[in-house]
Short mmCIF file of C-alpha atoms and ligand atoms in Angstrom, two decimals:
data_model
loop_
_atom_site.label_atom_id
_atom_site.label_comp_id
_atom_site.label_asym_id
_atom_site.label_seq_id
_atom_site.Cartn_x
_atom_site.Cartn_y
_atom_site.Cartn_z
CA MET C 1 48.34 56.42 115.24
CA THR C 2 50.58 58.24 117.70
CA VAL C 3 53.74 55.67 118.96
CA ARG C 4 53.72 56.74 123.02
CA LEU C 5 56.61 55.89 125.66
CA ARG C 6 54.34 53.39 127.09
CA ASP C 7 54.47 51.87 123.60
CA LEU C 8 57.48 51.32 123.27
CA LEU C 9 58.25 50.22 126.48
CA LEU C 10 55.86 47.72 126.91
CA GLY C 11 56.85 46.91 123.26
CA PHE C 12 60.81 46.39 124.17
CA ARG C 13 59.59 44.23 127.22
CA ASP C 14 57.81 42.25 124.94
CA LEU C 15 61.12 41.22 123.93
CA ARG C 16 61.75 39.48 127.13
CA LEU C 17 65.90 39.97 126.66
CA GLY C 18 66.49 40.54 130.52
CA LYS C 19 69.52 41.45 131.03
CA ALA C 20 71.42 40.47 127.78
CA PRO C 21 73.32 43.40 126.25
CA VAL C 22 71.86 44.36 122.83
CA ILE C 23 73.16 46.17 119.71
CA VAL C 24 70.27 48.66 117.86
CA HIS C 25 69.45 48.57 114.43
CA SER C 26 66.50 51.39 113.76
CA SER C 27 64.25 53.42 111.56
CA LEU C 28 62.18 55.95 114.02
CA LYS C 29 59.93 56.33 111.11
CA SER C 30 58.88 52.88 111.03
CA PHE C 31 57.37 53.83 113.76
CA GLY C 32 54.88 55.78 112.27
CA GLN C 33 54.59 59.48 114.70
CA VAL C 34 56.27 59.05 118.13
CA GLU C 35 55.69 61.35 120.50
CA GLY C 36 58.24 63.44 121.97
CA GLY C 37 60.51 61.89 118.70
CA PRO C 38 63.65 60.22 118.82
CA GLU C 39 64.55 61.29 122.91
CA THR C 40 61.77 59.48 123.58
CA ALA C 41 63.04 55.75 121.84
CA VAL C 42 66.46 56.48 123.11
CA ASN C 43 64.37 56.79 126.92
CA ALA C 44 62.69 53.43 126.19
CA LEU C 45 65.56 51.68 124.62
CA GLY C 46 68.07 52.96 127.58
CA SER C 47 64.90 51.82 130.47
CA ILE C 48 63.97 48.24 129.11
CA PHE C 49 68.16 47.22 128.15
CA ALA C 50 70.63 46.82 130.66
CA SER C 51 73.29 47.55 127.74
CA VAL C 52 72.12 49.66 124.67
CA MET C 53 74.60 49.49 121.38
CA VAL C 54 74.10 51.62 118.28
CA PRO C 55 76.36 52.08 114.78
CA THR C 56 77.79 56.07 114.85
CA PHE C 57 79.54 55.00 111.29
CA THR C 58 81.13 58.30 109.91
CA TYR C 59 81.70 57.93 106.09
CA LYS C 60 82.11 61.46 105.73
CA ALA C 61 85.94 60.68 107.18
CA MET C 62 86.64 58.62 104.32
CA ILE C 63 89.23 58.95 101.45
CA THR C 64 90.19 57.01 98.42
CA PRO C 65 94.41 56.58 97.90
CA LEU C 66 95.89 57.05 94.57
CA ALA C 67 97.03 53.88 95.38
CA GLY C 68 96.78 50.73 97.92
CA PRO C 69 96.86 47.16 98.01
CA ALA C 70 95.36 44.99 95.15
CA GLU C 71 92.12 43.13 95.45
CA ASN C 72 90.71 45.40 97.26
CA ALA C 73 87.82 46.65 95.72
CA ILE C 74 87.89 50.19 95.07
CA THR C 75 89.18 52.23 92.20
CA TYR C 76 92.57 54.46 93.42
CA GLY C 77 92.63 58.05 92.49
CA SER C 78 88.39 57.61 91.66
CA GLY C 79 87.14 59.95 95.18
CA ALA C 80 88.91 63.15 93.93
CA ASP C 81 85.47 65.01 94.59
CA LEU C 82 84.45 62.74 97.85
CA ASN C 83 87.77 63.60 98.89
CA ARG C 84 87.66 67.07 98.63
CA MET C 85 84.34 66.98 100.30
CA ALA C 86 85.82 64.63 103.62
CA GLU C 87 85.87 66.11 106.81
CA PHE C 88 88.27 64.65 110.17
CA PHE C 89 87.18 62.76 112.29
CA THR C 90 86.29 63.97 115.73
CA PRO C 91 84.92 61.82 118.82
CA LYS C 92 82.05 64.80 118.54
CA MET C 93 80.89 63.83 114.67
CA PRO C 94 77.75 63.10 113.97
CA ALA C 95 76.22 60.00 112.69
CA ASP C 96 76.12 59.24 109.04
CA PRO C 97 72.46 59.93 108.93
CA LEU C 98 72.19 56.12 107.25
CA MET C 99 72.33 54.47 110.75
CA GLY C 100 68.87 57.29 111.23
CA ILE C 101 68.43 59.35 113.87
CA ILE C 102 68.50 56.93 117.20
CA PRO C 103 72.04 56.28 117.09
CA GLU C 104 72.74 60.03 116.89
CA THR C 105 70.44 60.72 119.70
CA LEU C 106 71.30 58.28 122.22
CA ARG C 107 75.06 59.39 120.75
CA LYS C 108 74.66 62.84 122.68
CA TYR C 109 72.29 60.70 125.71
CA PRO C 110 73.82 61.88 129.04
CA HIS C 111 75.64 58.87 130.41
CA ALA C 112 76.55 57.39 126.40
CA LYS C 113 80.24 57.04 125.90
CA ARG C 114 81.15 56.42 122.36
CA SER C 115 84.45 54.26 120.87
CA SER C 116 86.88 56.34 118.47
CA HIS C 117 87.60 54.05 115.15
CA PRO C 118 86.99 56.81 112.43
CA ILE C 119 85.23 55.50 110.15
CA GLN C 120 83.47 52.38 112.44
CA SER C 121 82.13 53.69 115.62
CA PHE C 122 79.62 52.59 118.03
CA ALA C 123 77.85 54.72 121.14
CA GLY C 124 75.93 53.10 123.77
CA ILE C 125 75.04 52.79 127.36
CA ASN C 126 76.37 50.73 129.66
CA THR C 127 78.84 49.34 127.25
CA ASP C 128 82.07 50.60 128.19
CA LYS C 129 83.59 46.83 127.92
CA PHE C 130 82.05 46.46 124.47
CA LEU C 131 83.26 49.58 123.13
CA GLU C 132 86.56 49.73 124.86
CA SER C 133 87.00 46.30 122.81
CA GLN C 134 87.04 48.00 119.67
CA THR C 135 91.01 48.82 118.14
CA LEU C 136 91.49 50.12 114.62
CA THR C 137 92.88 46.94 113.38
CA ALA C 138 89.98 45.12 115.32
CA HIS C 139 86.64 47.20 114.65
CA LEU C 140 84.17 44.90 114.73
CA ALA C 141 85.62 43.20 118.13
CA PRO C 142 82.39 45.19 119.98
CA LEU C 143 80.09 42.36 118.53
CA GLY C 144 82.46 39.55 119.23
CA LEU C 145 82.26 40.34 123.15
CA LEU C 146 78.40 41.21 122.64
CA GLU C 147 77.87 37.59 121.51
CA GLN C 148 80.19 36.16 123.79
CA SER C 149 77.99 37.75 126.50
CA ASP C 150 75.10 36.39 125.19
CA GLY C 151 73.90 39.38 123.47
CA TRP C 152 71.21 40.23 120.76
CA VAL C 153 70.70 42.33 117.57
CA VAL C 154 67.38 44.52 117.81
CA LEU C 155 65.99 45.32 114.36
CA ILE C 156 63.24 48.11 114.64
CA GLY C 157 61.73 48.37 111.48
CA VAL C 158 64.79 47.32 109.27
CA ASP C 159 66.34 44.43 107.35
CA HIS C 160 69.45 42.36 107.54
CA THR C 161 70.74 44.44 104.93
CA VAL C 162 71.96 47.03 108.10
CA ASN C 163 72.50 44.39 110.33
CA THR C 164 76.15 44.95 110.87
CA SER C 165 77.06 41.90 113.38
CA ILE C 166 76.41 39.42 110.47
CA HIS C 167 79.55 40.74 109.20
CA TYR C 168 81.64 39.99 111.83
CA ALA C 169 80.39 36.74 111.15
CA GLU C 170 81.17 36.60 107.99
CA LYS C 171 85.13 37.51 109.06
CA LEU C 172 84.76 34.09 111.51
CA ALA C 173 83.98 32.90 108.37
CA GLY C 174 87.42 33.73 106.57
CA ARG C 175 85.37 35.68 104.07
CA LYS C 176 87.68 38.33 102.38
CA GLN C 177 88.01 41.86 104.19
CA PHE C 178 89.09 45.25 102.61
CA VAL C 179 91.17 47.76 103.59
CA ARG C 180 89.71 51.63 103.54
CA TRP C 181 91.04 54.91 104.97
CA ALA C 182 90.14 57.77 107.21
CA LEU C 183 91.06 61.39 107.22
CA THR C 184 91.99 62.15 111.28
CA PRO C 185 93.53 65.29 112.71
CA LYS C 186 96.87 63.00 112.79
CA GLY C 187 96.18 62.08 109.45
CA VAL C 188 95.42 59.48 107.48
CA VAL C 189 95.16 56.49 108.68
CA GLU C 190 94.78 52.76 107.11
CA CYS C 191 91.44 50.89 108.36
CA PRO C 192 91.98 47.40 107.71
CA GLY C 193 90.08 44.33 108.46
CA PHE C 194 86.97 46.53 106.65
CA PRO C 195 83.52 44.22 105.46
CA GLY C 196 82.38 43.68 102.17
CA CYS C 197 78.68 44.68 101.18
CA SER C 198 75.56 44.32 103.15
CA ALA C 199 73.34 44.46 100.47
CA GLY C 200 72.41 40.48 100.04
CA PHE C 201 71.78 39.87 103.62
CA ASN C 202 68.84 39.40 103.88
CA ALA C 203 69.10 35.87 102.50
CA ILE C 204 69.80 35.07 106.04
CA ALA C 205 66.41 35.67 107.20
CA PRO C 206 64.55 32.01 106.48
CA ASP C 207 67.76 30.58 108.47
CA ILE C 208 67.22 32.33 111.88
CA ASP C 209 63.28 32.97 111.78
CA LYS C 210 62.92 30.33 114.00
CA PHE C 211 64.97 31.71 116.59
CA ALA C 212 63.92 35.70 116.28
CA ARG C 213 61.57 37.45 119.02
CA LYS C 214 59.22 39.60 116.87
CA VAL C 215 56.84 42.39 118.32
CA GLN C 216 54.39 45.01 116.75
CA ILE C 217 54.65 48.61 118.11
CA GLY C 218 52.27 50.77 115.75
CA ASP C 219 53.51 50.49 112.66
CA SER C 220 56.67 48.85 113.27
CA THR C 221 58.22 45.20 113.11
CA VAL C 222 60.49 44.66 116.18
CA GLN C 223 62.66 41.48 115.82
CA ALA C 224 65.36 40.14 118.23
CA ILE C 225 67.81 38.00 117.20
CA PRO C 226 70.18 36.28 119.59
CA LEU C 227 73.71 36.96 118.48
CA LYS C 228 74.63 33.05 118.56
CA MET C 229 72.51 31.70 116.38
CA LEU C 230 72.87 35.05 114.20
CA PHE C 231 76.48 33.87 114.17
CA LYS C 232 75.91 29.78 113.64
CA ALA C 233 74.12 30.55 110.96
CA VAL C 234 76.27 32.83 108.63
CA ILE C 235 78.85 30.66 109.33
CA THR C 236 77.32 27.61 108.41
CA ARG C 237 75.97 29.33 105.16
CA ILE C 238 78.97 30.38 104.00
CA ASN C 239 80.93 26.75 104.65
CA LYS C 240 78.61 25.49 102.64
CA ASP C 241 78.56 28.44 99.75
CA PRO C 242 81.74 31.03 99.58
CA LEU C 243 79.15 32.87 97.55
CA ALA C 244 76.42 33.25 99.99
CA LEU C 245 74.93 36.52 101.22
CA LEU C 246 76.57 38.36 98.56
CA CYS C 247 74.61 40.57 96.40
CA GLN C 248 73.73 40.60 92.68
CA GLN C 249 74.26 44.43 92.14
CA GLU C 250 76.43 43.82 88.59
CA ASP C 251 78.69 46.70 89.53
CA CYS C 252 79.23 45.81 93.34
CA GLU C 253 82.97 46.31 93.49
CA ARG C 254 83.30 44.08 97.20
CA CYS C 255 80.80 41.23 96.38
CA ASN C 256 82.43 40.99 92.60
CA GLN C 257 86.04 41.06 93.78
CA ILE C 258 84.90 38.12 96.48
CA ARG C 259 83.62 35.75 93.70
CA LYS C 260 87.17 36.21 91.60
CA LEU C 261 89.03 35.20 94.97
ZN1 ZN D 1 77.60 43.66 96.82
#
């Protein structure tokens, strides 16, 4: 089955989000074959949604120092090989392939802009005020502003393990944040407020299912969730159980650190 621009336009329109701003996490492959590739998907997103933001994170710019603060879920001095391969962050650095091809395509879209956090930047179309709210110490601020603007998260063929907005809600619930470091042309920059692990985030799905709007486009299930409801659900869960939404991997440094605290 081949998905065409028209299928994408009709599908995204069926979510009925009006002029609400959206943050999109996506897998292009989830649709099956898309005529015109990622450009078609970005055109459809830009046509239907008034404001579209995507994560354009750049993990290649991260480095592990020899020493740093305690209880930081990192093995200092362990990253020598990765440090050697680290690249200086610049605004033109491609988004990490983990984000999928749609964010990288959107980043290069004619009217798109990108924020400047060296690890966790966002790009968007008509999202200037959200992008401008980001600082080095408040790198998830664009997601908070999206929530205040009655924004939605749109998950295209992906699950909550990539739903960055849950990290912002975790922070609001008082969950521990970490410090990470990025290589930039101005030197190594400390990036506080780095979130925990997201591998356990699918546990939130039953709590928000009743607020989710779902459509099928090609082989992909596309769902939209109002950020206000998502934040409320995450904060409620963590208030009830401080270990909620952590992953079960025995060697997960960040989840284990939170358990220890
Ligand atoms: Zn984990």
